[in-house]
CSV table of C-alpha atoms in Angstrom, one decimal:
chain,number,residue,atom,x,y,z
A,5,PRO,CA,-34.4,-11.0,7.4
A,6,GLY,CA,-31.3,-9.8,9.1
A,7,THR,CA,-29.1,-12.8,8.5
A,8,LEU,CA,-27.0,-11.0,6.0
A,9,ALA,CA,-26.4,-8.2,8.5
A,10,ALA,CA,-25.3,-10.8,11.0
A,11,LEU,CA,-22.9,-12.3,8.6
A,12,CYS,CA,-21.4,-8.8,7.9
A,13,GLN,CA,-21.0,-8.2,11.6
A,14,ALA,CA,-19.4,-11.6,12.2
A,15,LEU,CA,-16.8,-11.0,9.4
A,16,ALA,CA,-16.2,-7.4,10.7
A,17,HIS,CA,-15.2,-8.9,14.1
A,18,GLN,CA,-12.4,-10.7,12.1
A,19,ARG,CA,-11.5,-7.4,10.4
A,20,VAL,CA,-12.6,-8.8,7.0
A,21,ASP,CA,-13.6,-6.3,4.3
A,22,ILE,CA,-16.4,-7.3,1.9
A,23,LEU,CA,-15.5,-6.1,-1.6
A,24,THR,CA,-18.3,-7.5,-3.7
A,25,LEU,CA,-21.5,-9.5,-3.0
A,26,GLN,CA,-23.8,-11.6,-5.1
A,27,THR,CA,-26.9,-13.4,-4.0
A,28,HIS,CA,-28.4,-16.4,-5.7
A,29,PRO,CA,-31.9,-17.2,-4.5
A,30,LEU,CA,-32.8,-20.9,-4.4
A,31,ALA,CA,-36.1,-22.7,-3.7
A,32,ASP,CA,-35.1,-23.4,-0.1
A,33,GLY,CA,-32.7,-20.6,0.7
A,34,THR,CA,-30.0,-18.3,-0.7
A,35,VAL,CA,-26.4,-18.7,-1.7
A,36,ASP,CA,-24.3,-15.5,-1.0
A,37,GLU,CA,-21.1,-15.2,-2.9
A,38,LEU,CA,-18.7,-12.7,-1.3
A,39,LEU,CA,-15.3,-11.4,-2.4
A,40,VAL,CA,-13.4,-10.4,0.7
A,41,ARG,CA,-10.1,-9.0,1.7
A,42,ALA,CA,-8.8,-10.7,4.9
A,43,PRO,CA,-6.0,-9.7,7.2
A,44,ALA,CA,-2.7,-11.4,6.8
A,45,GLY,CA,-2.6,-14.7,8.7
A,46,LEU,CA,-6.3,-15.3,8.8
A,47,LEU,CA,-6.9,-18.9,7.9
A,48,PRO,CA,-9.7,-20.2,5.7
A,49,ALA,CA,-11.0,-22.2,8.6
A,50,GLU,CA,-11.4,-19.0,10.6
A,51,LEU,CA,-13.4,-17.4,7.7
A,52,THR,CA,-15.6,-20.5,7.7
A,53,ARG,CA,-16.2,-20.2,11.4
A,54,ALA,CA,-17.1,-16.5,11.0
A,55,ALA,CA,-19.6,-17.3,8.3
A,56,ALA,CA,-21.2,-20.0,10.6
A,57,ALA,CA,-21.3,-17.4,13.4
A,58,GLY,CA,-23.3,-15.2,11.0
A,59,GLY,CA,-25.9,-17.9,10.4
A,60,GLY,CA,-24.4,-19.5,7.3
A,61,SER,CA,-23.7,-23.2,6.5
A,62,GLY,CA,-22.2,-25.1,3.6
A,63,THR,CA,-19.4,-22.5,3.3
A,64,TRP,CA,-16.6,-22.8,0.6
A,65,VAL,CA,-13.5,-20.6,0.7
A,66,GLU,CA,-10.9,-20.3,-2.1
A,67,ARG,CA,-8.2,-17.9,-3.1
A,68,ALA,CA,-9.2,-15.1,-5.5
A,69,ASP,CA,-7.2,-13.0,-7.9
A,70,ALA,CA,-7.3,-9.5,-9.4
A,71,HIS,CA,-9.8,-10.6,-12.1
A,72,ASP,CA,-12.4,-11.3,-9.4
A,73,LEU,CA,-12.5,-7.6,-8.6
A,74,VAL,CA,-14.2,-6.8,-11.9
A,75,ASP,CA,-18.0,-6.4,-11.4
A,76,THR,CA,-20.1,-9.3,-12.8
A,77,PRO,CA,-21.9,-7.4,-15.7
A,78,THR,CA,-18.5,-6.1,-16.9
A,79,ARG,CA,-16.9,-9.5,-16.7
A,80,VAL,CA,-19.8,-11.2,-18.5
A,81,LEU,CA,-19.8,-8.6,-21.3
A,82,ALA,CA,-16.0,-9.1,-21.8
A,83,LEU,CA,-16.4,-12.9,-21.9
A,84,ALA,CA,-19.3,-12.5,-24.5
A,85,THR,CA,-17.0,-10.3,-26.6
A,86,ARG,CA,-14.2,-12.9,-26.5
A,87,THR,CA,-16.7,-15.6,-27.5
A,88,ALA,CA,-18.1,-13.6,-30.3
A,89,LEU,CA,-14.6,-13.1,-31.8
A,90,ASP,CA,-13.4,-16.7,-31.6
A,91,ALA,CA,-15.4,-19.9,-31.3
A,92,ALA,CA,-12.5,-21.6,-29.5
A,93,GLU,CA,-13.0,-19.2,-26.6
A,94,LEU,CA,-16.3,-20.7,-25.4
A,95,PRO,CA,-14.8,-23.4,-23.0
A,96,LEU,CA,-12.4,-20.8,-21.5
A,97,ALA,CA,-15.2,-18.2,-21.2
A,98,LEU,CA,-17.4,-20.7,-19.4
A,99,ARG,CA,-14.5,-21.6,-17.0
A,100,GLN,CA,-13.9,-17.9,-16.2
A,101,LEU,CA,-17.6,-17.3,-15.8
A,102,LEU,CA,-18.2,-20.1,-13.4
A,103,GLY,CA,-15.0,-20.2,-11.5
A,104,ARG,CA,-13.0,-23.4,-10.9
A,105,CYS,CA,-14.6,-26.1,-12.8
A,106,THR,CA,-13.9,-28.8,-15.4
A,107,ILE,CA,-15.2,-28.2,-19.0
A,108,ARG,CA,-15.5,-31.2,-21.4
A,109,SER,CA,-16.7,-31.3,-25.0
A,110,LEU,CA,-18.3,-34.7,-25.6
A,111,PRO,CA,-19.3,-36.0,-29.0
A,112,GLU,CA,-22.9,-37.2,-29.6
A,113,ARG,CA,-23.3,-40.9,-29.3
A,114,GLY,CA,-26.3,-43.2,-29.7
A,115,SER,CA,-26.3,-44.2,-26.1
A,116,GLU,CA,-25.7,-40.6,-24.9
A,117,PRO,CA,-27.7,-38.2,-27.1
A,118,ALA,CA,-27.2,-34.4,-26.8
A,119,PRO,CA,-29.1,-32.7,-24.0
A,120,PRO,CA,-32.3,-30.8,-24.8
A,121,ALA,CA,-32.0,-27.2,-26.1
A,122,GLU,CA,-32.7,-25.8,-22.7
A,123,GLY,CA,-29.9,-27.8,-21.1
A,124,VAL,CA,-29.8,-29.9,-18.0
A,125,LEU,CA,-28.8,-28.8,-14.5
A,126,GLU,CA,-28.0,-31.5,-11.9
A,127,GLU,CA,-26.5,-30.0,-8.8
A,128,THR,CA,-22.7,-29.9,-9.4
A,129,VAL,CA,-23.0,-30.8,-13.2
A,130,MET,CA,-24.6,-28.9,-16.0
A,131,ARG,CA,-24.9,-30.2,-19.6
A,132,LEU,CA,-25.5,-27.8,-22.4
A,133,ARG,CA,-26.1,-28.6,-26.1
A,134,ASP,CA,-22.9,-27.8,-28.1
A,135,PRO,CA,-23.8,-25.7,-31.2
A,136,SER,CA,-21.2,-27.6,-33.2
A,137,GLY,CA,-22.6,-31.0,-32.1
A,138,GLY,CA,-22.5,-33.1,-28.9
A,139,THR,CA,-22.5,-31.9,-25.3
A,140,ILE,CA,-20.6,-29.3,-23.3
A,141,ALA,CA,-20.4,-30.8,-19.8
A,142,VAL,CA,-19.4,-28.5,-16.9
A,143,GLU,CA,-18.6,-29.9,-13.5
A,144,ARG,CA,-17.2,-28.8,-10.2
A,145,PRO,CA,-16.6,-30.9,-7.1
A,146,TYR,CA,-18.0,-28.6,-4.4
A,147,LEU,CA,-21.1,-26.3,-4.4
A,148,PRO,CA,-24.0,-27.0,-6.7
A,149,PHE,CA,-24.5,-24.6,-9.5
A,150,THR,CA,-27.3,-22.1,-8.9
A,151,PRO,CA,-30.1,-21.3,-11.4
A,152,ALA,CA,-28.5,-17.9,-12.0
A,153,GLU,CA,-25.1,-19.5,-13.0
A,154,PHE,CA,-26.9,-22.0,-15.2
A,155,ALA,CA,-28.8,-19.2,-17.0
A,156,ARG,CA,-25.6,-17.3,-17.6
A,157,ALA,CA,-23.8,-20.3,-19.0
A,158,HIS,CA,-26.9,-21.1,-21.2
A,159,ALA,CA,-27.0,-17.6,-22.5
A,160,LEU,CA,-23.2,-17.7,-23.4
A,161,VAL,CA,-23.7,-21.0,-25.3
A,162,GLY,CA,-26.7,-19.5,-27.0
A,163,LEU,CA,-24.6,-16.5,-28.2
A,164,ASP,CA,-22.1,-19.0,-29.7
A,165,ALA,CA,-24.9,-20.9,-31.5
A,166,ARG,CA,-26.3,-17.7,-32.9
A,167,LEU,CA,-23.0,-16.5,-34.3
A,168,GLY,CA,-22.0,-19.8,-36.0
A,169,PRO,CA,-18.5,-21.0,-36.8
A,170,ARG,CA,-15.8,-18.2,-36.7
A,171,VAL,CA,-12.0,-18.1,-36.5
A,172,PRO,CA,-9.9,-15.0,-36.2
A,173,ARG,CA,-8.3,-14.1,-39.6
A,174,ARG,CA,-5.0,-12.7,-38.3
A,175,ARG,CA,-2.0,-13.8,-40.2
A,176,ASP,CA,1.6,-13.3,-39.2
A,177,VAL,CA,4.5,-13.6,-41.6
A,178,LEU,CA,7.6,-15.0,-39.7
A,179,THR,CA,11.1,-15.4,-40.9
A,180,LEU,CA,12.9,-18.6,-40.2
A,181,PRO,CA,16.6,-18.7,-39.0
A,182,GLU,CA,17.5,-19.8,-42.6
A,183,GLY,CA,15.8,-16.7,-44.1
A,184,ASN,CA,12.6,-18.3,-45.5
A,185,ALA,CA,9.3,-16.7,-44.7
A,186,ILE,CA,6.3,-18.6,-43.5
A,187,THR,CA,2.7,-17.5,-42.7
A,188,VAL,CA,1.3,-18.6,-39.4
A,189,ARG,CA,-2.5,-18.3,-38.8
A,190,ARG,CA,-5.3,-20.0,-36.9
A,191,ALA,CA,-6.5,-23.2,-38.6
A,192,GLY,CA,-10.0,-24.6,-38.7
A,193,PRO,CA,-12.1,-27.2,-40.5
A,194,GLU,CA,-11.4,-25.5,-43.8
A,195,ASP,CA,-7.8,-26.6,-43.5
A,196,LEU,CA,-8.7,-30.3,-43.4
A,197,GLY,CA,-7.8,-31.0,-47.0
A,198,ALA,CA,-4.4,-29.3,-46.8
A,199,ALA,CA,-3.7,-31.2,-43.5
A,200,ARG,CA,-4.5,-34.6,-45.1
A,201,GLU,CA,-2.2,-33.7,-48.0
A,202,MET,CA,0.6,-32.9,-45.5
A,203,HIS,CA,0.0,-36.3,-43.8
A,204,ALA,CA,0.5,-37.9,-47.2
A,205,ARG,CA,3.9,-36.3,-47.5
A,206,CYS,CA,5.0,-37.3,-44.0
A,207,ALA,CA,6.9,-40.6,-43.3
A,208,PRO,CA,4.9,-43.2,-41.3
A,209,GLU,CA,7.5,-42.8,-38.5
A,210,THR,CA,6.7,-39.1,-38.3
A,211,LEU,CA,3.0,-39.7,-38.1
A,212,ALA,CA,3.5,-42.4,-35.5
A,213,MET,CA,5.7,-40.1,-33.4
A,214,ARG,CA,3.0,-37.4,-33.4
A,215,TYR,CA,-0.1,-39.5,-32.9
A,216,HIS,CA,1.3,-42.3,-30.8
A,217,GLY,CA,-0.4,-45.0,-32.9
A,218,PRO,CA,-0.5,-46.5,-36.4
A,219,ALA,CA,0.2,-44.1,-39.2
A,220,GLY,CA,-2.9,-45.2,-41.0
A,221,ASP,CA,-5.1,-43.8,-38.3
A,222,ALA,CA,-3.6,-40.3,-38.5
A,223,ASP,CA,-6.2,-38.7,-40.7
A,224,ARG,CA,-9.1,-39.6,-38.4
A,225,TYR,CA,-7.7,-37.3,-35.7
A,226,LEU,CA,-7.8,-34.2,-37.9
A,227,PRO,CA,-11.5,-33.3,-37.6
A,228,HIS,CA,-11.2,-33.3,-33.8
A,229,LEU,CA,-8.0,-31.4,-33.8
A,230,LEU,CA,-9.2,-28.7,-36.2
A,231,GLY,CA,-12.5,-28.2,-34.4
A,232,PRO,CA,-12.8,-25.1,-32.2
A,233,ARG,CA,-14.1,-26.8,-29.1
A,234,HIS,CA,-11.0,-28.7,-28.2
A,235,GLY,CA,-8.5,-26.0,-28.3
A,236,ARG,CA,-6.6,-23.9,-30.9
A,237,THR,CA,-4.6,-24.9,-33.9
A,238,LEU,CA,-2.0,-22.9,-35.7
A,239,ALA,CA,-1.0,-23.7,-39.3
A,240,ALA,CA,2.3,-22.8,-41.0
A,241,TYR,CA,2.0,-22.1,-44.8
A,242,THR,CA,4.8,-21.4,-47.2
A,243,ALA,CA,4.7,-18.5,-49.7
A,244,SER,CA,3.4,-21.0,-52.3
A,245,GLY,CA,0.4,-21.9,-50.1
A,246,ARG,CA,1.7,-25.3,-48.9
A,247,LEU,CA,0.8,-26.4,-45.4
A,248,VAL,CA,4.1,-27.6,-43.8
A,249,ALA,CA,3.3,-27.7,-40.0
A,250,LEU,CA,0.4,-27.8,-37.5
A,251,GLY,CA,0.6,-26.9,-33.8
A,252,HIS,CA,-2.1,-27.8,-31.4
A,253,LEU,CA,-3.1,-26.3,-28.0
A,254,LEU,CA,-5.6,-28.8,-26.6
A,255,TRP,CA,-7.9,-28.3,-23.6
A,256,ASP,CA,-7.6,-31.5,-21.6
A,257,GLY,CA,-10.0,-31.0,-18.7
A,258,ASP,CA,-8.1,-28.9,-16.2
A,259,GLU,CA,-4.8,-29.3,-18.1
A,260,THR,CA,-3.4,-28.0,-21.4
A,261,GLU,CA,-1.5,-30.1,-24.0
A,262,VAL,CA,0.7,-28.9,-26.8
A,263,ALA,CA,1.5,-31.0,-29.8
A,264,LEU,CA,3.4,-30.4,-33.1
A,265,LEU,CA,3.6,-32.0,-36.5
A,266,VAL,CA,6.2,-30.7,-39.0
A,267,GLU,CA,6.5,-32.1,-42.5
A,268,ASP,CA,9.6,-34.1,-42.9
A,269,ALA,CA,11.3,-31.7,-45.4
A,270,TRP,CA,10.7,-28.8,-43.1
A,271,GLN,CA,12.0,-30.3,-39.9
A,272,ARG,CA,15.1,-28.9,-38.1
A,273,ARG,CA,14.5,-25.5,-39.7
A,274,GLY,CA,12.9,-23.7,-36.8
A,275,VAL,CA,9.2,-24.1,-37.8
A,276,GLY,CA,8.3,-26.2,-34.8
A,277,ALA,CA,10.0,-23.8,-32.3
A,278,LEU,CA,8.1,-20.8,-33.7
A,279,LEU,CA,4.8,-22.6,-33.5
A,280,LEU,CA,5.5,-23.9,-30.0
A,281,ALA,CA,6.4,-20.4,-28.8
A,282,ARG,CA,3.1,-19.0,-30.2
A,283,LEU,CA,1.1,-21.9,-28.6
A,284,VAL,CA,2.6,-21.2,-25.2
A,285,ALA,CA,1.8,-17.5,-25.6
A,286,LEU,CA,-1.8,-18.4,-26.3
A,287,ALA,CA,-1.9,-20.7,-23.3
A,288,GLY,CA,-0.6,-17.9,-21.1
A,289,ASP,CA,-3.2,-15.5,-22.4
A,290,ALA,CA,-5.9,-18.1,-21.6
A,291,GLY,CA,-4.7,-18.2,-18.0
A,292,CYS,CA,-3.1,-21.6,-18.1
A,293,GLU,CA,-0.5,-22.3,-15.4
A,294,SER,CA,1.3,-25.0,-17.4
A,295,VAL,CA,1.4,-26.9,-20.6
A,296,TYR,CA,2.6,-30.5,-21.3
A,297,ALA,CA,3.8,-32.4,-24.3
A,298,VAL,CA,3.5,-36.1,-24.8
A,299,THR,CA,6.2,-37.6,-27.1
A,300,ARG,CA,8.8,-40.4,-27.3
A,301,ALA,CA,12.1,-40.2,-25.6
A,302,ALA,CA,13.7,-40.5,-29.0
A,303,ASN,CA,12.0,-37.3,-30.3
A,304,THR,CA,15.0,-35.0,-29.8
A,305,GLY,CA,13.3,-32.3,-31.9
A,306,MET,CA,10.4,-31.9,-29.5
A,307,VAL,CA,12.6,-32.0,-26.5
A,308,ALA,CA,14.8,-29.3,-27.9
A,309,ALA,CA,11.8,-27.1,-28.8
A,310,MET,CA,10.4,-27.4,-25.2
A,311,ARG,CA,13.9,-26.6,-23.8
A,312,GLY,CA,14.0,-23.6,-26.1
A,313,LEU,CA,11.1,-22.1,-24.3
A,314,GLU,CA,13.4,-21.3,-21.4
A,315,LEU,CA,10.7,-22.2,-18.9
A,316,PRO,CA,10.9,-24.5,-15.9
A,317,LEU,CA,10.4,-28.0,-17.1
A,318,ASP,CA,9.4,-31.3,-15.5
A,319,TYR,CA,10.1,-34.6,-17.1
A,320,GLN,CA,8.4,-38.0,-16.6
A,321,ILE,CA,9.2,-41.0,-18.7
A,322,GLU,CA,7.6,-44.5,-18.7
A,323,GLU,CA,8.2,-47.3,-21.2
A,324,GLY,CA,9.6,-44.9,-23.8
A,325,THR,CA,6.8,-42.3,-23.4
A,326,LEU,CA,8.1,-38.9,-22.3
A,327,VAL,CA,5.8,-36.2,-20.8
A,328,ILE,CA,7.4,-32.8,-20.5
A,329,THR,CA,5.5,-30.2,-18.5
A,330,ALA,CA,6.4,-26.5,-18.8
A,331,ARG,CA,5.4,-24.2,-16.0
A,332,LEU,CA,4.4,-20.9,-17.4
A,333,THR,CA,5.9,-17.9,-15.6
A,334,ALA,CA,3.4,-16.3,-13.2
A,335,ARG,CA,2.0,-12.9,-14.1
A,336,PRO,CA,2.4,-10.1,-11.5
A,337,SER,CA,-0.8,-9.4,-9.7
A,338,THR,CA,-2.5,-6.1,-10.2
A,339,LEU,CA,-4.3,-6.4,-6.9
A,340,PRO,CA,-3.8,-3.3,-4.7
A,341,ALA,CA,-1.4,-4.0,-1.9
A,342,ALA,CA,-2.8,-4.1,1.6
A,343,GLU,CA,-0.7,-5.0,4.6
A,344,GLY,CA,0.0,-8.6,3.5
A,345,ALA,CA,-3.7,-9.2,2.8
A,346,SER,CA,-5.1,-12.4,1.3
A,347,VAL,CA,-8.2,-12.5,-0.7
A,348,ALA,CA,-10.8,-15.3,-0.6
A,349,VAL,CA,-14.3,-16.0,-1.9
A,350,VAL,CA,-16.8,-17.1,0.7
A,351,ARG,CA,-20.0,-18.7,-0.3
A,352,GLN,CA,-22.8,-18.8,2.4
A,353,ASP,CA,-26.0,-20.8,2.4
A,354,SER,CA,-28.6,-18.8,4.4
A,355,PRO,CA,-31.9,-20.8,4.5
A,356,ASP,CA,-33.6,-18.2,6.7
A,357,ARG,CA,-32.8,-14.9,5.1
């Protein structure tokens, strides 16, 4: 008793204002998570020393943003709503719920069966049963997950399982530069048959350019790409109901990949550029700082589409493989201004509260 007051006093000596506080009881102590506003020029190391002076240990400091100012119940309800509307939101919702961490969807294998229904918590790693099959693995390199964080993540995954497969049904009719209209909508497993038919109409070189391997292997990628756990897929259909292009936004650990496949007869007509712009907008809404595309140096269409985004681009090329990274424009912060203040999150382990 009294250690939290000591911590507050130690931070007050550094003119640090505590904005929000959460406590996570453990078997052998308590983790305190604080959102603080610090004076300009105060270094993270000084925050760590202040926490130690207040009786804490195992302190972690990181930058916060305006979204951290939302109280936890409100934030969790908002994430639950997003998850309820779109199954593809679950990995992103987990990342926002738990802070900076890596989310991976792992298929079920004989040597690595899915975790039990109640999930598995192992310090900095939690494994949850994916309702669509396999495992959702969540990992962060610093502080162990607390039981409260594990319970929240488990509840969010449970909501996803209860609601079942779901994809937003919004459709947008877009006009190409040549005047033709196409319908763009989210794609899912129900588009598998149409996607295979489009593959059959594409030249082997087109498929090899997209999938970076033998054209005969192209069909086996589709169930993965059209599944909601690995990202979002947009499909472009003609007025006659023919699928002519697919655009993929793929969650790759902490990074985000964009990829396009446009049927041969519809290339150079603006379809890919429209899909790419929509994918980048989705990435921005998801909070991604950048997206990258992997292609061949000879794929001038993809290079032109990335340049058409009018975003800062980085190029890396090795043995004919070109990786183009687009840095998304930063959104202006809505955090109230305060004399050059910086914001950080301090976690304190207080074994003798």
